[in-house]
Short mmCIF file of C-alpha atoms in Angstrom, two decimals:
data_model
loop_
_atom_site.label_atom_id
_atom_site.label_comp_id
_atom_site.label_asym_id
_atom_site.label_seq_id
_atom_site.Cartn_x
_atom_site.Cartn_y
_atom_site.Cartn_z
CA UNK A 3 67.65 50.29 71.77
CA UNK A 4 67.94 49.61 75.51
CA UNK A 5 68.92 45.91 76.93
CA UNK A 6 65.65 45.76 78.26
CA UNK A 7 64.11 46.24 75.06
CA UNK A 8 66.63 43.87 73.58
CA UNK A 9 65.55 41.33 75.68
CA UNK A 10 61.85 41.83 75.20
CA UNK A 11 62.65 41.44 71.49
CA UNK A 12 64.40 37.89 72.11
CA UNK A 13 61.78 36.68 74.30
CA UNK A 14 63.68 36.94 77.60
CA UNK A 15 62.39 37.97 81.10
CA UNK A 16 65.23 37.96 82.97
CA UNK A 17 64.99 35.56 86.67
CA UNK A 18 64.91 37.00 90.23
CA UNK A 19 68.49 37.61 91.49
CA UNK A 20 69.79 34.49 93.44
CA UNK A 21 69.88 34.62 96.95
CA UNK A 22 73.84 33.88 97.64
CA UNK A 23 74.80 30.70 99.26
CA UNK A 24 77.51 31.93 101.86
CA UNK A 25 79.23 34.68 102.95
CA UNK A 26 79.98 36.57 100.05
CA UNK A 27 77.37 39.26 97.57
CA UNK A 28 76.40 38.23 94.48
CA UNK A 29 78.15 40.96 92.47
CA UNK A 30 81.05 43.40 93.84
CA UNK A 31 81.78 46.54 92.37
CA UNK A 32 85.42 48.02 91.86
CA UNK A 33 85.88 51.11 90.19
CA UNK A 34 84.75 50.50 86.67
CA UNK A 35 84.56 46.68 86.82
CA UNK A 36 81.79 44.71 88.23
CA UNK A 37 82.49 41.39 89.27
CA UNK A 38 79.98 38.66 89.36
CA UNK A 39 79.93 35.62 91.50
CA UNK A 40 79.84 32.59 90.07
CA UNK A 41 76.14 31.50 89.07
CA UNK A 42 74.08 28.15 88.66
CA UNK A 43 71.65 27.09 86.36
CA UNK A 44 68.53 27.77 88.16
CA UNK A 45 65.17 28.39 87.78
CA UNK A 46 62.33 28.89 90.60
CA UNK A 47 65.14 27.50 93.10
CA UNK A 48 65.80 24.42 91.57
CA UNK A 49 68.69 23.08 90.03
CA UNK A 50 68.71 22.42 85.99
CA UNK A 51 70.19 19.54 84.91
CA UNK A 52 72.65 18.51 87.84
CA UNK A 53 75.45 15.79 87.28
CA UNK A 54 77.97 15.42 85.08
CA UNK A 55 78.40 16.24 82.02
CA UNK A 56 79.37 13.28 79.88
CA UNK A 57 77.71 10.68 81.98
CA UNK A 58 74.07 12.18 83.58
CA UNK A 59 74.12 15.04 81.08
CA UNK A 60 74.53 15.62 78.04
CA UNK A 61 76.16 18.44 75.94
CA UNK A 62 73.45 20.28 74.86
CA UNK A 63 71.50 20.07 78.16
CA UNK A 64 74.42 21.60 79.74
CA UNK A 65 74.62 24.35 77.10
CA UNK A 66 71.54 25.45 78.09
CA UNK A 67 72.05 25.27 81.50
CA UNK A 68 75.29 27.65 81.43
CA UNK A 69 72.95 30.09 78.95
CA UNK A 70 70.58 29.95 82.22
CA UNK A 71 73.24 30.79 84.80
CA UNK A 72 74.75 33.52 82.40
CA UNK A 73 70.63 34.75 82.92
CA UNK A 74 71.07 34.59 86.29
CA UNK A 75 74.77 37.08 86.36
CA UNK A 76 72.69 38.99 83.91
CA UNK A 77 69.72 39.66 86.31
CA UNK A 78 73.05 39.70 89.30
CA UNK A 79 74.07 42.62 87.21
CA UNK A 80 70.55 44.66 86.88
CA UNK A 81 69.99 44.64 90.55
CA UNK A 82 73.66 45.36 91.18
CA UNK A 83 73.86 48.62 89.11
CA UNK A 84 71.98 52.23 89.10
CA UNK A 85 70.95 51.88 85.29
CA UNK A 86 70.62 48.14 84.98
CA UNK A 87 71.96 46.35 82.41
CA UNK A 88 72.43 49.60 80.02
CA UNK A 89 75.57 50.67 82.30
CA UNK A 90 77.35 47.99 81.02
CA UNK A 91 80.10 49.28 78.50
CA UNK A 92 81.13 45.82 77.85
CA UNK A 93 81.57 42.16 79.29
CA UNK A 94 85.54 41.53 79.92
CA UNK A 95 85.62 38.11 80.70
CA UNK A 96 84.01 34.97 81.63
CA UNK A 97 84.59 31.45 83.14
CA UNK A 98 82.51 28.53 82.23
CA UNK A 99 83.48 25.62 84.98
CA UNK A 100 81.78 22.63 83.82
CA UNK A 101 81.69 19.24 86.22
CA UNK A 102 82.79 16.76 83.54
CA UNK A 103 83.79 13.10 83.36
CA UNK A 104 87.35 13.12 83.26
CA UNK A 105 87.79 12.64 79.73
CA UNK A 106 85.06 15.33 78.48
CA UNK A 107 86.52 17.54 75.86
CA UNK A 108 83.54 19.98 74.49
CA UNK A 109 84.35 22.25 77.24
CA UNK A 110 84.16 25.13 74.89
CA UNK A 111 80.58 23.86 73.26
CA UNK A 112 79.20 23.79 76.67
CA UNK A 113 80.33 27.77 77.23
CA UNK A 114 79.02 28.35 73.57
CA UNK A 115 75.76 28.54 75.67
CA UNK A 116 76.67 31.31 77.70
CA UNK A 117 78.69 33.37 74.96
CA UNK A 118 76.27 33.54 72.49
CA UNK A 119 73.50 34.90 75.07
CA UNK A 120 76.07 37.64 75.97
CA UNK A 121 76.75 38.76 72.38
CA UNK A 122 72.58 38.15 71.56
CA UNK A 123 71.66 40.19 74.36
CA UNK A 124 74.32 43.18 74.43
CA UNK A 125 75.59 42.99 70.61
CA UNK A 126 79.40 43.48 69.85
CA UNK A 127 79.65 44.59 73.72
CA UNK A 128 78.99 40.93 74.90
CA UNK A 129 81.90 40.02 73.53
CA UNK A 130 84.09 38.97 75.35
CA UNK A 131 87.74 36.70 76.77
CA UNK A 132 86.54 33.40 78.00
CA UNK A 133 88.15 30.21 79.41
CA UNK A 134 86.05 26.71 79.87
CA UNK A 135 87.67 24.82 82.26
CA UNK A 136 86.70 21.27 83.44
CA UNK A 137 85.78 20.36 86.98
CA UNK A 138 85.30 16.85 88.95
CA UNK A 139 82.43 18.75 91.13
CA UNK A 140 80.57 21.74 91.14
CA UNK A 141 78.35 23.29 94.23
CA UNK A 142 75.73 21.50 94.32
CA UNK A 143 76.41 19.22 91.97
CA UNK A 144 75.66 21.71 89.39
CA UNK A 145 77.09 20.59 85.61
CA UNK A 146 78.11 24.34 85.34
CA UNK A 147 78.68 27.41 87.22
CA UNK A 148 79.36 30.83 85.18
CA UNK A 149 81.30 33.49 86.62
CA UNK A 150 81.28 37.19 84.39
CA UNK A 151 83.06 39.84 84.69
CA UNK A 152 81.60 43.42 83.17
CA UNK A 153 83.27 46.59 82.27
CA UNK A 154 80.55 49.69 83.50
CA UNK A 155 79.66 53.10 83.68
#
């Protein structure tokens, strides 16, 4: 089964690539890693669920939002590559930064979001090393940004 037809079979049509905010491309490959830039949670150009988390939003809205910027690597990652998606061998790492109230602690809930549509999406090779790592402000003020790193053919 291809990722494409994965992701038709979980309902998922993957976003247009985001158009970077600066000087810098969205994904940059080196040898047989591609690096992603960080990515927001957004959808048609706007911004899901800004603030932070533990004050303007809550847990499980920002969840989902760092399952919608790990949508946006993903689609990073398709129009990166010759192959797509399927030239992924596995994901190595990512980082979940999530702009908390100082003294937020589900850090790890929050990247659940992200991890489990890595592993739904590309089976045992979406698993990966992660860290979740609190912020006092994102770009933006996003409530997450998720940065992925993928091992590729």
């Amino acid at each position: 089964m291809t990722v494409a037809d994965r992701l038709k079979e979980l309902g998922i049509t993957l976003p247009p690539p985001a158009t970077p905010g600066g000087n810098y491309t969205p994904a940059n490959r080196v040898h047989n890693t591609l690096y992603v830039a960080g990515q927001l949670p957004t959808q048609d150009g706007e911004l899901i669920s800004p603030g932070k988390v533990g004050a303007d939003v809550t847990v499980e809205q920002a969840t989902e939002a760092a399952r919608i910027a790990t949508l946006n690597a993903l689609s990073a990652v398709e129009n990166a590559l010759d192959g797509g998606l399927d030239a992924i061998e596995s994901v190595t790492r990512i980082t979940v930064f999530v702009n908390a109230v100082p003294d937020f602690d589900q850090h790890s809930i929050v990247a659940n979001g992200a991890s489990d549509l890595l592993v739904a999406v590309l089976g045992d090779a979406g698993r990966h090393a992660r860290n979740a790592i609190g912020m006092g402000s994102l770009p933006r003020g996003s409530c997450v940004e998720v940065e992925t790193n993928f091992k590729v053919r």
